[in-house]
mmCIF file of C-alpha atoms and ligand atoms in Angstrom:
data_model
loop_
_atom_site.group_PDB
_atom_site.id
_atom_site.type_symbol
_atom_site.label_atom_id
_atom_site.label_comp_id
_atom_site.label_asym_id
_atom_site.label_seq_id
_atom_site.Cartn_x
_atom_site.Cartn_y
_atom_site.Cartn_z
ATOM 1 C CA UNK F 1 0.000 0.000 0.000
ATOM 2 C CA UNK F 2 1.499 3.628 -0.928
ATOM 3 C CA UNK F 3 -0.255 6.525 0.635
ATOM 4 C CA UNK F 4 -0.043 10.040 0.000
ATOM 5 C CA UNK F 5 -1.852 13.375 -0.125
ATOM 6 C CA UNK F 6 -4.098 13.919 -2.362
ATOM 7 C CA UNK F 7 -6.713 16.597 -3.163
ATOM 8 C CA UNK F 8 -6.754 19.822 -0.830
ATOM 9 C CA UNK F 9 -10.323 20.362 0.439
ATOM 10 C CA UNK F 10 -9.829 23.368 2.969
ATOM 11 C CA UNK F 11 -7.168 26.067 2.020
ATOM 12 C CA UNK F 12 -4.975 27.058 4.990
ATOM 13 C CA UNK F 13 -6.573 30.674 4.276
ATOM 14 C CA UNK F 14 -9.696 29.657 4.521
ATOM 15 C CA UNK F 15 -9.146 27.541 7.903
ATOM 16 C CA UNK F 16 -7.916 30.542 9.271
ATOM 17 C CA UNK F 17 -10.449 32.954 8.058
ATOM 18 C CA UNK F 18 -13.172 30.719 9.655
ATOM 19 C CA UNK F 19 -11.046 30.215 12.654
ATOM 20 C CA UNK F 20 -11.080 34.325 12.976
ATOM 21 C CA UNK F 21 -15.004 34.235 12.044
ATOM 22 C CA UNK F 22 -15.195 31.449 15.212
ATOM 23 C CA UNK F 23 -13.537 33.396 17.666
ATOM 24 C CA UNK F 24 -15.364 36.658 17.273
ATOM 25 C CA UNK F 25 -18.896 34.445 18.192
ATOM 26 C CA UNK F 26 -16.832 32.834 21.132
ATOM 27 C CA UNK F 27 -15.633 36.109 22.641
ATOM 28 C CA UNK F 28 -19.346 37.702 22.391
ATOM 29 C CA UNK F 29 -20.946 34.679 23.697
ATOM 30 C CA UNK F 30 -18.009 34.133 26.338
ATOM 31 C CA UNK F 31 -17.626 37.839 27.161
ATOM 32 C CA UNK F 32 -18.796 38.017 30.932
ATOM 33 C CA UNK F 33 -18.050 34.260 31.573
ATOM 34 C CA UNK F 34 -15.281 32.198 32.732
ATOM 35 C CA UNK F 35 -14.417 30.353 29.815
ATOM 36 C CA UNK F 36 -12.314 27.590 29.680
ATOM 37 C CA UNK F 37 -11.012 25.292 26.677
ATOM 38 C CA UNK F 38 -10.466 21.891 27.021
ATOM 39 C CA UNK F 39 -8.885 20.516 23.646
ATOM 40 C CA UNK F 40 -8.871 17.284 22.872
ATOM 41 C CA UNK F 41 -5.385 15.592 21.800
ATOM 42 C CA UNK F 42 -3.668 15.503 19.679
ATOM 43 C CA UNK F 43 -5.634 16.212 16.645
ATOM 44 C CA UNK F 44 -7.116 19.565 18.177
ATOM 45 C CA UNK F 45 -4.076 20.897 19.133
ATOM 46 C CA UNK F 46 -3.522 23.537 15.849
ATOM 47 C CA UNK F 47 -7.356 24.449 16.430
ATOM 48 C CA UNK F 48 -6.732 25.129 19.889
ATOM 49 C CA UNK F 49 -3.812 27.036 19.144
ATOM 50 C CA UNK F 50 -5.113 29.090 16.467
ATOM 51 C CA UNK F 51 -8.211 29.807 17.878
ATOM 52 C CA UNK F 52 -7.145 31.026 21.460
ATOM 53 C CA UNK F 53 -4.883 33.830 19.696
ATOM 54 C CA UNK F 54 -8.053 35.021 18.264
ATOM 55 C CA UNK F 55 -10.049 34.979 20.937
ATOM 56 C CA UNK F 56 -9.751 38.539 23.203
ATOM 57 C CA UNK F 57 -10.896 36.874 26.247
ATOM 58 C CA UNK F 58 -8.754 36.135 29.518
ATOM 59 C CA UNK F 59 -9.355 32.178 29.340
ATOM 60 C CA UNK F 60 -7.799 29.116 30.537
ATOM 61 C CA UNK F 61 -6.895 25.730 28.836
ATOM 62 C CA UNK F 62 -6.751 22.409 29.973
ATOM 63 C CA UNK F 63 -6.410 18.640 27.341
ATOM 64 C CA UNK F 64 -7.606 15.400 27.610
ATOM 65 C CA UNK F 65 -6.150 12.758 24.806
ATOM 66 C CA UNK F 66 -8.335 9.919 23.737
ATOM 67 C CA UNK F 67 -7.620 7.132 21.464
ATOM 68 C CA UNK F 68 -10.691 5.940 19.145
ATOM 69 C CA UNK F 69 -8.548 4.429 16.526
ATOM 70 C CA UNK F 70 -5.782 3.143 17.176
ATOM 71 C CA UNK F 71 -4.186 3.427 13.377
ATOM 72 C CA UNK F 72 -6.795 2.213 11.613
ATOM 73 C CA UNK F 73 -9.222 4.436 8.988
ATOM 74 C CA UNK F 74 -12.746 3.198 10.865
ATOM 75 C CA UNK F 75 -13.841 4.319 14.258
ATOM 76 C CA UNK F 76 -14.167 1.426 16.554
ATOM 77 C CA UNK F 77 -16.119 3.364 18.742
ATOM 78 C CA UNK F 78 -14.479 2.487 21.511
ATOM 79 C CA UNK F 79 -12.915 5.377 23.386
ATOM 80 C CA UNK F 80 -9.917 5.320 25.677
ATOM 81 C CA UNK F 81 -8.856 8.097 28.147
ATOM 82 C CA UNK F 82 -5.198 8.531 27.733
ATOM 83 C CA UNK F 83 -4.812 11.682 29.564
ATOM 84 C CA UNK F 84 -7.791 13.191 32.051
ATOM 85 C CA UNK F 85 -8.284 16.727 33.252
ATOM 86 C CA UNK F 86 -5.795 18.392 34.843
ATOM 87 C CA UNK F 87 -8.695 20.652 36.705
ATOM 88 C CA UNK F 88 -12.137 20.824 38.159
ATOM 89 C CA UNK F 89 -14.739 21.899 35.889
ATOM 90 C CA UNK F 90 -17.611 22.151 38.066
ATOM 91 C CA UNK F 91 -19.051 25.802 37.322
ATOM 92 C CA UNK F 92 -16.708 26.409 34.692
ATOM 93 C CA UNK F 93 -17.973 27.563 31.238
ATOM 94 C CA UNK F 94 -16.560 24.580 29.337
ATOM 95 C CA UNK F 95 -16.070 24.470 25.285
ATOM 96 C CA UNK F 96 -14.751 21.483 24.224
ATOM 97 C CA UNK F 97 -12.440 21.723 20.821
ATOM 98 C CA UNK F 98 -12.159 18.934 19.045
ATOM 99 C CA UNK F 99 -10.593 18.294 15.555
ATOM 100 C CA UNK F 100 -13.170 16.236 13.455
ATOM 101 C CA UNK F 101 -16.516 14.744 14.227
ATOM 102 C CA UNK F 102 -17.302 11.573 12.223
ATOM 103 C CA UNK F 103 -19.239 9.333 13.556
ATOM 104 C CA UNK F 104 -19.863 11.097 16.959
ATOM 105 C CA UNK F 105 -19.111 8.286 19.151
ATOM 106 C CA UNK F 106 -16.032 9.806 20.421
ATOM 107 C CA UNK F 107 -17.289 13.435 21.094
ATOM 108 C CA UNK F 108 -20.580 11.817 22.729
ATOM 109 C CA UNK F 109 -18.509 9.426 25.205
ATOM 110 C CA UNK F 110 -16.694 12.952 25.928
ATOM 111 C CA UNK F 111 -19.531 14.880 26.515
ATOM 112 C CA UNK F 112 -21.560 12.622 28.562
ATOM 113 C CA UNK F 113 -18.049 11.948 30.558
ATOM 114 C CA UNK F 114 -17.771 15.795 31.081
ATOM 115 C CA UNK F 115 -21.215 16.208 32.142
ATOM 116 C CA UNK F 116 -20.722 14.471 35.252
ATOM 117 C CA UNK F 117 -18.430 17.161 36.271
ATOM 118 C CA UNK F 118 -21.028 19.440 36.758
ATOM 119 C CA UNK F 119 -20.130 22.251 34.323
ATOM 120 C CA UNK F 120 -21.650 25.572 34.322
ATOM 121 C CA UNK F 121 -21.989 25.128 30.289
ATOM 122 C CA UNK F 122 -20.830 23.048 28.129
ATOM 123 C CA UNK F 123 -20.202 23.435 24.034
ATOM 124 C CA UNK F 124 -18.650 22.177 21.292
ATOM 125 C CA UNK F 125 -16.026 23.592 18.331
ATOM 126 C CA UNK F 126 -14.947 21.368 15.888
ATOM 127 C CA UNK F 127 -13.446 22.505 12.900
ATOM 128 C CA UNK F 128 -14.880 19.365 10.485
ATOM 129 C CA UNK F 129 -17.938 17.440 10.464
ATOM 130 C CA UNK F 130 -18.246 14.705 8.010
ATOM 131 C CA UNK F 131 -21.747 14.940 6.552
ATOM 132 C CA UNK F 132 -24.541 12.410 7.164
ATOM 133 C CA UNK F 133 -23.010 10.202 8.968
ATOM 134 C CA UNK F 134 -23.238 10.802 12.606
ATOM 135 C CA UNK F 135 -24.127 8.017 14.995
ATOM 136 C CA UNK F 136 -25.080 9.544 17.576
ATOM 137 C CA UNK F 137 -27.098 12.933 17.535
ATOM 138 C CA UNK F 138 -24.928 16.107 18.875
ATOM 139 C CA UNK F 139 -25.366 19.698 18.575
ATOM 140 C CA UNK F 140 -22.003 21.271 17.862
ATOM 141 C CA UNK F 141 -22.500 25.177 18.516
ATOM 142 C CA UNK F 142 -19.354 26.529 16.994
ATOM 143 C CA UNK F 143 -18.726 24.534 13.383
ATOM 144 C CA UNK F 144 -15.969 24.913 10.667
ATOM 145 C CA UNK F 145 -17.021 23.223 7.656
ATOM 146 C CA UNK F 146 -18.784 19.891 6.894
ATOM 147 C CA UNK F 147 -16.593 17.468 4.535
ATOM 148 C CA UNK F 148 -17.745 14.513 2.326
ATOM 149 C CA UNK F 149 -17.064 10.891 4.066
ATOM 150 C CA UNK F 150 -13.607 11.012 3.056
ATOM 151 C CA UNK F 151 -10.444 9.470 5.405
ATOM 152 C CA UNK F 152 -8.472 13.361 5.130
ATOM 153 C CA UNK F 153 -5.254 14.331 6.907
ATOM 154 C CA UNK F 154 -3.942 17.677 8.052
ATOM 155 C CA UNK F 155 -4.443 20.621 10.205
ATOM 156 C CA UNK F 156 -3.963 18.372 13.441
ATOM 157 C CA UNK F 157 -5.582 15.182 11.389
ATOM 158 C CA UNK F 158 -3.328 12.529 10.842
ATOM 159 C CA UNK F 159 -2.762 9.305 9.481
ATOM 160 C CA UNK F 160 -0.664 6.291 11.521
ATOM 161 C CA UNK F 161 0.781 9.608 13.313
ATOM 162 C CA UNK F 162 2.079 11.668 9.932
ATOM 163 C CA UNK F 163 0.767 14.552 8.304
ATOM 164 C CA UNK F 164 -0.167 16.544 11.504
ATOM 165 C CA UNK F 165 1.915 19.576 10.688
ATOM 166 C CA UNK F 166 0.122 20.231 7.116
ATOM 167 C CA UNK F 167 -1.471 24.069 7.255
ATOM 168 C CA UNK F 168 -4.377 22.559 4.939
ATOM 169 C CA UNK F 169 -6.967 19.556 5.260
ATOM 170 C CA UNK F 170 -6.583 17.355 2.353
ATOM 171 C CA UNK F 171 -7.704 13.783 1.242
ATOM 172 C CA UNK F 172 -5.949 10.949 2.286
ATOM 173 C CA UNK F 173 -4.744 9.305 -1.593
ATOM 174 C CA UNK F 174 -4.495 5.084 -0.558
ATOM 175 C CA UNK F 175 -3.440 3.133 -3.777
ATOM 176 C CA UNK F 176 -1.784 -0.424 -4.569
ATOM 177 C CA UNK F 177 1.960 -0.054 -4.858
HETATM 178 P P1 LIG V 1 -15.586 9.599 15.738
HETATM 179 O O1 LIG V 1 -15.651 9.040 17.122
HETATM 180 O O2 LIG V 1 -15.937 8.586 14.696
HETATM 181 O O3 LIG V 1 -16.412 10.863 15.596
HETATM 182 O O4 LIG V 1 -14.092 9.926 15.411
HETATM 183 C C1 LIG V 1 -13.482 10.924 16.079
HETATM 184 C C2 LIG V 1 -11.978 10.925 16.030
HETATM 185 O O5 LIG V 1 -11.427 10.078 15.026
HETATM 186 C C3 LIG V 1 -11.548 12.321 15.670
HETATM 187 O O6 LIG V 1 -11.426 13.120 16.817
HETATM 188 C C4 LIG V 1 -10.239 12.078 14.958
HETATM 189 O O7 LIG V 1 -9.192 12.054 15.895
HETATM 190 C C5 LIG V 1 -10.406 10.739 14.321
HETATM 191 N N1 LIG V 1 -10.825 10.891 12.912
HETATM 192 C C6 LIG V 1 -12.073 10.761 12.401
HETATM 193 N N2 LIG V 1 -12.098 10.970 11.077
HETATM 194 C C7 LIG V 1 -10.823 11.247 10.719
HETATM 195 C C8 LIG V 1 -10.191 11.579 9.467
HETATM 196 O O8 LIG V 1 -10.810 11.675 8.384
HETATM 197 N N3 LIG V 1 -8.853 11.810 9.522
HETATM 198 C C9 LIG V 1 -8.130 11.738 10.676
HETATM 199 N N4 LIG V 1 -8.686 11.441 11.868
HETATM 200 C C10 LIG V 1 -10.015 11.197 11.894
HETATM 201 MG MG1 LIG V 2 -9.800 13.744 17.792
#
């Protein structure tokens, strides 16, 4: 199997324009609250990144890591915590940032997981959404852009660990060698 990558779907200018565009709703929403991010690793951690620098709002950050995968291209839906909290969140504004929402399973075991911390609030921003094919229903307030079904790689996204460091979201290009 070769691998490599194939067509770009997002531009790294237009990541960052919507990151800018996502921010601005964050700080007015988030303006007299005590917001903190929790990013999910490691594909959220250029999102997180990105996104805090735009957002003028004194906030705080804490990560978990998951593994849904392993380094295979299907969800398994089984979620391990790999790293917890570092903090309380009870009565903390919470928004969870998270890379890519496919089937859900992963940012619903999150989510009911976080509830049980008692959280003032508690939203979602993901910067991709592959369309139609959610699992499990979830309302993700603060959305990038919804992608075909496609296995893609960048921005954070990877594949078997690589491609992390792209500054664009493209399509993951599998062929026979
Ligand atoms: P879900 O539980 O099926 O929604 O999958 C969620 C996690 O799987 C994401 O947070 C990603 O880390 C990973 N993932 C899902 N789709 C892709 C993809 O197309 N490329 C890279 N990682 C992905
Ligand atoms: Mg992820």
């Amino acid at each position: 199997m070769s691998e490599e990558i194939g067509k770009i779907l997002i531009t790294e200018h237009e990541i960052q324009d919507k990151i800018r565009e996502l921010a601005k709703r964050i700080t007015e929403d988030y303006s007299d609250r005590d917001l903190l991010l929790v990013g999910v690793l490691k594909g959220a951690f250029m999102l997180m990144s990105d996104l805090a620098r735009e957002i003028k709002l004194p906030l705080e950050f804490d990560f978990m890591a998951v593994s849904s995968y392993g380094s295979a291209t299907r969800t398994s839906g089984v979620v391990r915590i790999l790293k917890d909290l570092d903090y309380e969140i009870s009565g903390r504004d919470v928004l969870l940032v998270e890379d890519i929402i496919d089937s859900g399973l992963t940012l619903n075991y999150l989510l009911k997981y976080l509830r049980t911390r008692k959280p003032a609030s508690l939203e979602v921003c993901a910067l991709l959404r592959k369309e139609g094919i959610q699992k499990a229903q979830i309302d993700i307030k603060y959305e990038g852009f919804e992608i075909p079904p496609v296995y893609v790689i960048g921005y954070g996204l990877d594949h078997a660990q690589r491609y992390r460091n792209l500054p664009y979201v493209a399509v993951l290009e599998e062929g026979e060698e």
